[in-house]
């Protein structure tokens, strides 16, 4: 058998799962979609002693509106997000990006919460969550707390979750008025982890000047990389070809540190970042002009 | 050794009761314990698609699930598709359009495409290439697989 042996428990309520987490701490490894954890276990890179399978906890699978936020339960599959009308209507950036996550068969099992808790630097969902300033609900037996995306991601496969907590919900605030969005990436095969990718947001004022921009990248650092200094420079400017080119050069030149891989050198990843920044800003800007 | 877990699920339309160590992958359970060797094992980490089966009608990787996780679900493998005398239209199309050579990847392609064609009755060549992006074939170069899917869609619409 491939994985090392472990004890397996599949509680059917969140309360039971949190009680197990309180009792066993970090040993009580959550099994969500298993699409990252089980490959790691098959290679024996991961050898958890206790798996708490969250798949029977239906109360963690939902997508609903609350005020001006979209709330998504951690165990909602990536496919369910991809097919949901509320996501299409209220979170166009998320909706546009989910189909880039792995392959359809993986998205049928893989969960939104799993993808975010795993925090692979090459993953799409952390980038989108950071660009949208999403909030994360961490729950323990004794209560809950909300963590802003900026604090949730703490580097290479590391997030702000205590050994007594599971991630249970993600809240995505609506986009501001006159905001355009765009996600793009370059992967060797559709569905593979990308060599570089970007989520861009552009908010325009009534005169069409950039009020706020957001540029967040995947696979060019140890987590989602927020090129905030570049984005700040766009504020107060018209989004011209020249401005987009300058932003692309600055973001790629000053705000990222790609590691490179057998498929792409760091220089090539930066080249991709430059091209993608220009293209994504252009699309986000065009969409902002027609957004309400 | 850990204790064995008991589970019950519907397998190709029939109730199935079984037990296994929790760490036994579903694909290994199907192949080694039950003898359903149609689902193939290529990579064991989700990349190749050879082990694709249907769970509750959705295509999933059976190498990225434990057998015990099938508990309470509806599992279908390639063995449920058709018989030698009465093949599924998708199987017929693969035969007619030469959608396979060695056939190792074929069960995974079929189980990926069955639910896909139910949802998309008239896919374009481009749509099909996207739909099969999670399945690797080392023989055909994919062109004949795409042809087979186009043919299957025509057959199923007729
Ligand atoms: C072939 C292949 C290609 C892929 N390509 C991509 C890709 O291009 N982009 C991409 O983003 N992903 C990709 N993935 C990964 C996939 O999206 C995973 O589904 C995802 O990263 C993890 O989600 P999961 O639900 O499967 O989590 P699991 O694998 O079950 O868990 C992952 C980790 O998160 C922890 N965890 C899960 N849920 C919680 C929770 N609620 N609270 C606390 N901790 C939790 C687990 O304990 C584990 O450590 C790919 C996977 C495969 C097999
Ligand atoms: S064996 Fe399951 S995807 Fe390759
Ligand atoms: S036919 Fe040989 S791998 Fe596809």
Coordinates of C-alpha atoms and ligand atoms in Angstrom, one line a residue:
Chain A
X1 CA 0.0 0.0 0.0
X2 CA 1.2 3.4 -0.9
X3 CA 0.4 5.7 2.1
X4 CA 1.7 4.9 5.5
X5 CA -1.0 3.7 7.9
X6 CA -3.1 6.2 9.8
X7 CA -6.2 6.3 11.9
X8 CA -9.3 7.5 10.0
X9 CA -12.3 9.3 11.4
X10 CA -15.2 10.8 9.4
X11 CA -17.4 12.8 11.7
X12 CA -20.6 14.0 10.2
X13 CA -20.9 17.3 12.1
X14 CA -18.5 20.3 12.5
X15 CA -18.8 20.1 16.2
X16 CA -17.4 16.6 16.3
X17 CA -14.6 17.5 13.9
X18 CA -13.7 20.5 16.1
X19 CA -13.7 18.3 19.2
X20 CA -11.3 15.9 17.5
X21 CA -9.1 18.9 16.6
X22 CA -9.2 20.2 20.1
X23 CA -8.2 16.7 21.4
X24 CA -5.4 15.9 18.9
X25 CA -4.2 19.3 17.7
X26 CA -1.9 19.2 14.6
X27 CA -2.1 15.4 14.5
X28 CA -5.7 15.7 13.5
X29 CA -5.0 16.4 9.8
X30 CA -8.0 17.6 7.8
X31 CA -8.9 15.5 4.7
X32 CA -10.8 17.8 2.4
X33 CA -10.8 17.0 -1.3
X34 CA -7.6 15.0 -0.8
X35 CA -6.3 16.3 -4.2
X36 CA -3.1 17.7 -2.7
X37 CA -2.9 15.6 0.5
X38 CA -3.4 12.2 -1.0
X39 CA -0.7 12.6 -3.7
X40 CA 1.6 13.7 -0.9
X41 CA 0.6 10.6 1.2
X42 CA 1.0 8.3 -1.9
X43 CA 4.6 9.5 -2.1
X44 CA 4.9 9.3 1.7
X45 CA 6.0 12.9 1.8
X46 CA 3.1 13.3 4.2
X47 CA 2.5 10.7 6.9
X48 CA -0.3 12.0 9.1
X49 CA -1.2 9.8 12.1
X50 CA -4.9 10.7 12.1
X51 CA -7.0 11.9 9.2
X52 CA -10.2 13.7 10.0
X53 CA -12.3 13.4 6.8
X54 CA -14.5 16.5 6.5
X55 CA -16.4 15.1 3.5
X56 CA -19.5 14.0 5.5
X57 CA -19.9 17.5 7.0
X58 CA -22.6 18.9 4.7
X59 CA -23.0 22.0 6.8
X60 CA -19.6 23.1 5.3
X61 CA -20.9 23.0 1.7
X62 CA -22.8 26.1 0.7
X63 CA -22.6 29.3 -1.3
X64 CA -24.9 32.2 -0.1
X65 CA -25.2 35.9 0.0
X66 CA -24.9 37.8 3.3
X67 CA -25.2 41.6 3.0
X68 CA -22.7 42.6 0.4
X69 CA -20.6 39.4 0.7
X70 CA -20.6 36.0 -0.8
X71 CA -20.0 33.4 1.8
X72 CA -18.7 30.0 0.8
X73 CA -18.3 27.0 3.0
X74 CA -14.8 25.5 3.2
X75 CA -15.9 22.1 1.9
X76 CA -17.6 23.5 -1.2
X77 CA -16.0 21.8 -4.2
X78 CA -14.2 23.8 -6.8
X79 CA -16.7 22.5 -9.4
X80 CA -19.6 23.7 -7.3
X81 CA -18.1 27.2 -7.3
X82 CA -17.5 27.0 -11.0
X83 CA -21.1 26.2 -11.7
X84 CA -22.8 28.5 -9.3
X85 CA -25.0 31.4 -10.4
X86 CA -24.3 33.6 -7.4
X87 CA -20.6 33.3 -8.0
X88 CA -21.1 34.2 -11.7
X89 CA -23.2 37.2 -10.7
X90 CA -21.3 38.6 -7.7
X91 CA -17.8 37.4 -8.0
X92 CA -16.7 37.5 -11.6
X93 CA -13.0 37.3 -10.9
X94 CA -13.5 34.1 -8.8
X95 CA -15.8 32.7 -11.5
X96 CA -13.3 33.4 -14.3
X97 CA -10.4 31.8 -12.4
X98 CA -11.8 28.5 -11.0
X99 CA -11.6 26.7 -14.3
X100 CA -7.8 27.2 -14.3
X101 CA -7.5 25.1 -11.1
X102 CA -6.4 21.7 -12.2
X103 CA -8.6 19.4 -14.3
X104 CA -12.3 18.8 -14.2
X105 CA -11.9 15.5 -12.4
X106 CA -9.7 17.1 -9.7
X107 CA -12.2 20.0 -9.2
X108 CA -15.0 17.6 -8.7
X109 CA -13.3 16.5 -5.4
X110 CA -11.0 19.5 -4.6
X111 CA -12.4 22.1 -2.3
X112 CA -12.1 25.8 -2.0
X113 CA -11.1 25.6 1.7
X114 CA -8.5 22.9 0.9
X115 CA -7.0 25.0 -1.8
X116 CA -6.7 28.0 0.5
X117 CA -5.5 26.2 3.6
X118 CA -2.9 24.4 1.4
X119 CA -1.5 27.7 0.1
X120 CA 0.6 26.4 -2.7
X121 CA 2.5 29.5 -4.1
X122 CA 1.4 28.3 -7.6
X123 CA -2.3 28.0 -6.7
X124 CA -4.9 30.3 -8.2
X125 CA -7.4 30.5 -5.3
X126 CA -5.0 32.3 -2.8
X127 CA -4.2 34.9 -5.5
X128 CA -7.9 35.6 -6.1
X129 CA -8.7 35.7 -2.3
X130 CA -5.9 38.2 -1.7
X131 CA -6.8 40.4 -4.7
X132 CA -10.4 40.5 -3.4
X133 CA -9.5 41.1 0.2
X134 CA -11.5 38.0 1.2
X135 CA -11.8 37.0 4.9
X136 CA -11.3 33.6 6.4
X137 CA -13.3 32.1 9.2
X138 CA -11.2 29.9 11.5
X139 CA -13.2 27.8 14.0
X140 CA -12.2 25.9 17.1
X141 CA -14.2 24.2 19.7
X142 CA -14.2 27.4 21.7
X143 CA -15.1 29.9 19.1
X144 CA -14.3 31.6 15.8
X145 CA -12.2 34.4 14.4
X146 CA -12.0 36.1 11.1
X147 CA -8.7 36.6 9.4
X148 CA -8.1 39.0 6.5
X149 CA -6.4 37.5 3.4
X150 CA -3.3 39.7 4.0
X151 CA -2.6 38.0 7.3
X152 CA -3.9 34.5 6.4
X153 CA -1.2 33.7 3.9
X154 CA 2.2 33.5 5.7
X155 CA 4.5 32.1 3.0
X156 CA 5.3 28.7 1.6
X157 CA 2.4 26.4 2.3
X158 CA 1.8 28.3 5.6
X159 CA -1.4 29.9 6.8
X160 CA -2.6 31.5 10.0
X161 CA -4.5 28.5 11.4
X162 CA -3.9 27.3 15.0
X163 CA -3.6 23.6 15.8
X164 CA -7.0 23.8 17.3
X165 CA -8.7 25.4 14.3
X166 CA -10.1 24.4 10.9
X167 CA -10.9 26.8 8.2
X168 CA -14.7 26.8 7.8
X169 CA -15.8 29.7 5.6
X170 CA -14.5 32.3 3.2
X171 CA -16.2 35.7 2.7
X172 CA -15.7 37.6 -0.5
X173 CA -16.9 41.2 -0.5
X174 CA -18.5 42.6 -3.6
X175 CA -16.4 44.5 -6.0
X176 CA -16.6 48.3 -5.7
X177 CA -18.5 50.2 -8.4
X178 CA -16.7 50.8 -11.8
X179 CA -14.3 47.9 -11.2
X180 CA -13.0 45.6 -13.8
X181 CA -11.2 42.3 -13.2
X182 CA -9.1 39.8 -15.1
X183 CA -7.3 36.6 -14.4
X184 CA -4.7 35.1 -16.8
X185 CA -2.0 32.5 -16.5
X186 CA 0.5 30.6 -18.6
X187 CA 0.7 26.8 -18.0
X188 CA 2.4 24.2 -20.2
X189 CA -0.9 22.2 -20.3
X190 CA -4.3 23.6 -19.3
X191 CA -4.9 22.5 -15.7
X192 CA -1.3 22.1 -14.7
X193 CA 0.2 24.5 -12.2
X194 CA 1.0 27.6 -14.1
X195 CA 4.5 29.1 -14.6
X196 CA 3.1 32.5 -13.9
X197 CA -0.4 34.0 -13.4
X198 CA -2.0 37.3 -12.4
X199 CA -5.3 38.6 -10.9
X200 CA -5.8 42.2 -11.8
X201 CA -8.5 44.6 -10.6
X202 CA -8.9 48.2 -11.7
X203 CA -11.4 50.7 -10.1
X204 CA -12.1 53.9 -12.0
X205 CA -13.5 57.1 -10.7
X206 CA -16.4 58.9 -12.5
X207 CA -13.9 60.6 -14.9
X208 CA -12.2 57.3 -15.9
X209 CA -9.1 57.8 -13.8
X210 CA -7.7 54.9 -11.8
X211 CA -8.9 55.1 -8.2
X212 CA -7.4 51.8 -7.1
X213 CA -5.6 48.9 -8.7
X214 CA -4.6 45.5 -7.5
X215 CA -2.0 43.2 -9.0
X216 CA -1.5 39.8 -7.4
X217 CA 0.6 37.0 -8.9
X218 CA 1.1 33.3 -8.6
X219 CA 4.3 31.3 -8.6
X220 CA 6.6 34.2 -8.4
X221 CA 7.3 34.1 -4.7
X222 CA 6.6 32.0 -1.6
X223 CA 2.8 32.7 -1.7
X224 CA 0.4 35.0 -3.5
X225 CA 2.5 38.0 -4.4
X226 CA 0.8 41.4 -4.1
X227 CA 2.6 44.1 -6.2
X228 CA 1.2 46.8 -4.0
X229 CA 3.8 49.5 -4.7
X230 CA 3.2 49.1 -8.4
X231 CA -0.6 49.2 -7.9
X232 CA -0.3 52.4 -5.8
X233 CA 1.6 54.1 -8.7
X234 CA -1.4 53.5 -10.9
X235 CA -3.7 55.4 -8.6
X236 CA -4.6 58.8 -9.9
X237 CA -3.4 57.9 -13.4
X238 CA -5.2 57.3 -16.7
X239 CA -4.7 53.7 -17.7
X240 CA -2.8 54.3 -20.9
X241 CA -0.6 51.9 -22.8
X242 CA 2.4 53.7 -21.4
X243 CA 1.1 53.4 -17.8
X244 CA 0.4 49.7 -18.3
X245 CA 3.9 49.1 -19.7
X246 CA 5.5 51.0 -16.8
X247 CA 3.5 49.0 -14.3
X248 CA 4.4 45.7 -15.9
X249 CA 8.1 46.6 -15.8
X250 CA 8.0 47.7 -12.2
X251 CA 6.1 44.8 -10.9
X252 CA 8.3 42.3 -12.7
X253 CA 11.5 44.1 -11.9
X254 CA 11.0 45.1 -8.3
X255 CA 8.2 43.2 -6.7
X256 CA 8.7 39.5 -7.3
X257 CA 11.3 36.8 -6.8
X258 CA 10.4 33.7 -8.8
X259 CA 12.3 30.5 -8.0
X260 CA 12.4 29.0 -11.5
X261 CA 11.9 25.3 -12.2
X262 CA 13.0 22.8 -14.9
X263 CA 10.3 24.3 -17.1
X264 CA 10.9 28.0 -16.6
X265 CA 13.9 30.1 -15.5
X266 CA 13.2 33.0 -13.1
X267 CA 13.9 35.4 -16.1
X268 CA 11.3 33.7 -18.2
X269 CA 8.8 33.8 -15.3
X270 CA 9.4 37.6 -15.0
X271 CA 9.0 37.9 -18.8
X272 CA 5.6 36.2 -18.5
X273 CA 4.7 38.4 -15.6
X274 CA 5.5 41.5 -17.7
X275 CA 3.4 40.3 -20.6
X276 CA 0.5 39.1 -18.4
X277 CA 0.4 42.4 -16.5
X278 CA 0.0 44.4 -19.6
X279 CA -2.7 42.1 -21.0
X280 CA -4.6 41.7 -17.7
X281 CA -4.6 45.4 -17.0
X282 CA -5.9 46.1 -20.4
X283 CA -8.8 43.7 -20.0
X284 CA -9.5 44.8 -16.4
X285 CA -9.5 48.5 -17.6
X286 CA -11.9 47.7 -20.5
X287 CA -14.3 45.9 -18.1
X288 CA -14.1 48.7 -15.6
X289 CA -15.3 51.2 -18.3
X290 CA -18.5 49.1 -18.9
X291 CA -19.0 48.0 -15.2
X292 CA -21.6 49.8 -13.1
Chain B
X1 CA -1.5 -2.4 10.8
X2 CA -4.5 -0.3 11.6
X3 CA -7.9 -1.8 12.0
X4 CA -10.0 -2.4 8.9
X5 CA -12.8 0.0 8.1
X6 CA -16.2 -1.3 7.0
X7 CA -18.1 0.4 4.1
X8 CA -21.0 0.1 1.9
X9 CA -21.6 1.6 -1.5
X10 CA -23.3 1.0 -4.8
X11 CA -20.9 -0.4 -7.3
X12 CA -21.9 -0.5 -11.0
X13 CA -25.6 -0.6 -9.9
X14 CA -25.3 -3.2 -7.2
X15 CA -25.0 -2.8 -3.4
X16 CA -21.5 -3.6 -2.2
X17 CA -20.3 -4.2 1.3
X18 CA -16.6 -4.3 2.0
X19 CA -13.7 -3.6 4.4
X20 CA -10.2 -2.4 4.0
X21 CA -7.5 -0.6 5.9
X22 CA -8.3 3.1 5.6
X23 CA -5.1 3.7 3.6
X24 CA -6.1 1.5 0.8
X25 CA -6.8 3.6 -2.3
X26 CA -10.1 3.2 -4.0
X27 CA -8.5 2.2 -7.3
X28 CA -6.4 -0.5 -5.6
X29 CA -9.5 -1.8 -3.8
X30 CA -11.4 -2.0 -7.1
X31 CA -8.6 -3.8 -8.9
X32 CA -7.0 -6.0 -6.2
X33 CA -9.8 -6.8 -3.9
X34 CA -12.8 -6.9 -6.3
X35 CA -10.9 -7.8 -9.5
X36 CA -12.3 -4.9 -11.5
X37 CA -9.2 -4.2 -13.4
X38 CA -10.7 -1.8 -16.0
X39 CA -9.6 1.2 -14.0
X40 CA -5.9 1.6 -14.6
X41 CA -3.1 3.0 -12.5
X42 CA -0.7 5.2 -14.3
X43 CA 0.8 7.8 -12.0
X44 CA -0.9 7.5 -8.6
X45 CA -0.9 11.2 -8.1
X46 CA -3.7 12.6 -10.1
X47 CA -1.8 13.6 -13.2
X48 CA -2.6 11.0 -15.9
X49 CA -6.3 10.3 -15.5
X50 CA -6.1 6.5 -16.2
X51 CA -7.9 5.7 -13.0
X52 CA -10.9 8.1 -13.6
X53 CA -14.2 6.6 -12.4
X54 CA -17.6 8.1 -11.7
X55 CA -18.7 9.0 -8.2
X56 CA -22.3 10.1 -7.9
X57 CA -22.2 10.7 -11.6
X58 CA -19.1 12.9 -11.5
X59 CA -15.7 12.0 -13.0
X60 CA -13.1 11.6 -10.2
X61 CA -9.6 10.2 -9.7
X62 CA -9.8 6.8 -7.9
X63 CA -6.1 7.1 -7.0
X64 CA -6.9 10.2 -5.0
X65 CA -9.6 8.7 -2.8
X66 CA -9.5 6.0 -0.1
X67 CA -11.8 3.1 -0.6
X68 CA -13.5 3.9 2.7
X69 CA -14.5 7.3 1.3
X70 CA -16.8 5.6 -1.2
X71 CA -19.0 4.7 1.8
X72 CA -22.6 5.7 0.9
X73 CA -21.9 6.8 -2.6
X74 CA -22.6 5.6 -6.1
X75 CA -19.5 4.3 -7.8
X76 CA -19.3 3.4 -11.5
X77 CA -16.3 2.0 -13.3
X78 CA -15.7 1.4 -17.0
X79 CA -17.0 -2.1 -16.5
X80 CA -20.5 -0.7 -16.2
X81 CA -20.5 1.0 -19.6
X82 CA -21.3 -1.7 -22.1
X83 CA -20.7 -5.3 -23.1
X84 CA -18.9 -6.8 -26.0
X85 CA -22.2 -7.2 -27.8
X86 CA -23.8 -4.0 -26.7
X87 CA -21.2 -1.3 -26.4
X88 CA -21.8 2.2 -25.2
X89 CA -22.0 4.6 -28.2
X90 CA -18.8 6.3 -26.9
X91 CA -17.0 2.9 -26.9
X92 CA -18.3 2.2 -30.5
X93 CA -17.0 5.6 -31.6
X94 CA -13.6 4.9 -30.1
X95 CA -13.4 1.7 -32.0
X96 CA -14.6 3.2 -35.3
X97 CA -12.4 6.3 -35.1
X98 CA -9.3 4.5 -33.8
X99 CA -9.5 6.4 -30.5
X100 CA -7.1 3.9 -29.0
X101 CA -3.9 2.1 -29.7
X102 CA -2.6 0.3 -26.6
X103 CA -5.8 1.1 -24.7
X104 CA -4.2 1.8 -21.3
X105 CA -5.6 5.3 -21.1
X106 CA -9.0 4.5 -22.6
X107 CA -11.0 3.6 -19.5
X108 CA -10.0 7.0 -18.0
X109 CA -11.0 8.9 -21.2
X110 CA -14.3 7.1 -21.4
X111 CA -15.2 7.8 -17.8
X112 CA -14.2 11.4 -18.2
X113 CA -16.3 11.8 -21.3
X114 CA -19.5 10.0 -20.4
X115 CA -20.7 12.7 -18.0
X116 CA -19.2 15.4 -20.2
X117 CA -21.2 14.3 -23.2
X118 CA -24.4 14.1 -21.1
X119 CA -23.9 17.8 -20.3
X120 CA -22.5 18.9 -23.6
X121 CA -24.3 17.3 -26.5
X122 CA -22.6 19.2 -29.2
X123 CA -19.0 20.1 -28.3
X124 CA -16.5 21.7 -30.6
X125 CA -13.1 20.2 -31.2
X126 CA -11.7 22.9 -28.9
X127 CA -14.2 22.1 -26.1
X128 CA -13.2 18.4 -26.3
X129 CA -9.5 19.2 -26.0
X130 CA -10.3 21.1 -22.9
X131 CA -12.5 18.4 -21.5
X132 CA -9.7 15.8 -21.9
X133 CA -6.9 18.0 -20.7
X134 CA -6.7 15.9 -17.5
X135 CA -6.1 12.6 -19.4
X136 CA -2.8 11.6 -20.8
X137 CA -2.4 9.3 -23.8
X138 CA 1.1 8.2 -24.9
X139 CA 0.0 6.6 -28.2
X140 CA -2.6 8.3 -30.2
X141 CA -1.5 11.9 -30.3
X142 CA -5.1 12.7 -29.3
X143 CA -6.3 13.5 -32.8
X144 CA -8.2 10.2 -33.1
X145 CA -9.6 10.6 -29.6
X146 CA -11.0 14.0 -30.5
X147 CA -12.4 12.4 -33.7
X148 CA -14.0 9.6 -31.7
X149 CA -15.7 12.1 -29.3
X150 CA -17.1 14.1 -32.2
X151 CA -18.4 10.9 -33.7
X152 CA -19.9 9.8 -30.4
X153 CA -21.7 13.1 -30.0
X154 CA -23.2 12.6 -33.5
X155 CA -24.2 9.0 -32.6
X156 CA -25.7 10.0 -29.3
X157 CA -27.7 12.9 -30.9
X158 CA -29.0 10.8 -33.7
Ligands
LIG1 C1 -2.9 16.7 -11.2 C2 -3.2 17.9 -10.3 C3 -3.1 19.2 -10.8 C4 -3.5 20.3 -9.9 N1 -3.4 21.5 -10.5 C5 -3.7 22.6 -9.7 C6 -3.6 23.9 -10.2 O1 -3.3 24.1 -11.4 N2 -3.9 24.9 -9.3 C7 -4.3 24.7 -8.0 O2 -4.5 25.6 -7.3 N3 -4.4 23.5 -7.5 C8 -4.1 22.4 -8.3 N4 -4.2 21.1 -7.8 C9 -4.5 21.0 -6.4 C10 -6.0 20.9 -6.1 O3 -6.6 22.2 -6.5 C11 -6.3 20.6 -4.7 O4 -7.7 20.2 -4.7 C12 -6.2 21.7 -3.7 O5 -4.9 22.3 -3.7 C13 -6.4 21.2 -2.3 O6 -7.7 21.1 -2.0 P1 -8.3 19.8 -1.4 O7 -9.7 20.1 -1.0 O8 -8.1 18.7 -2.3 O9 -7.5 19.6 0.0 P2 -6.7 18.4 0.6 O10 -5.7 17.8 -0.3 O11 -7.6 17.5 1.3 O12 -5.9 19.2 1.8 C14 -4.8 20.1 1.5 C15 -4.2 20.6 2.8 O13 -5.1 21.5 3.4 C16 -5.5 21.1 4.7 N5 -6.9 21.4 4.8 C17 -7.9 21.1 3.9 N6 -9.0 21.7 4.3 C18 -8.8 22.3 5.5 C19 -9.6 23.0 6.4 N7 -10.9 23.2 6.1 N8 -9.1 23.6 7.5 C20 -7.7 23.4 7.8 N9 -6.9 22.7 7.0 C21 -7.4 22.2 5.8 C22 -5.2 19.6 4.7 O14 -5.1 19.1 6.0 C23 -4.0 19.5 3.8 O15 -2.9 19.8 4.6 C24 -3.9 20.0 -8.6 C25 -3.9 18.7 -8.1 C26 -3.6 17.7 -8.9 C27 -3.7 16.3 -8.4
LIG2 S1 -3.4 6.9 -11.7 FE1 -4.9 8.3 -11.0 S2 -4.5 10.0 -12.2 FE2 -2.9 8.7 -12.7
LIG3 S1 -3.8 4.4 -26.4 FE1 -2.0 4.0 -25.5 S2 -1.9 5.5 -23.9 FE2 -3.6 6.0 -25.0

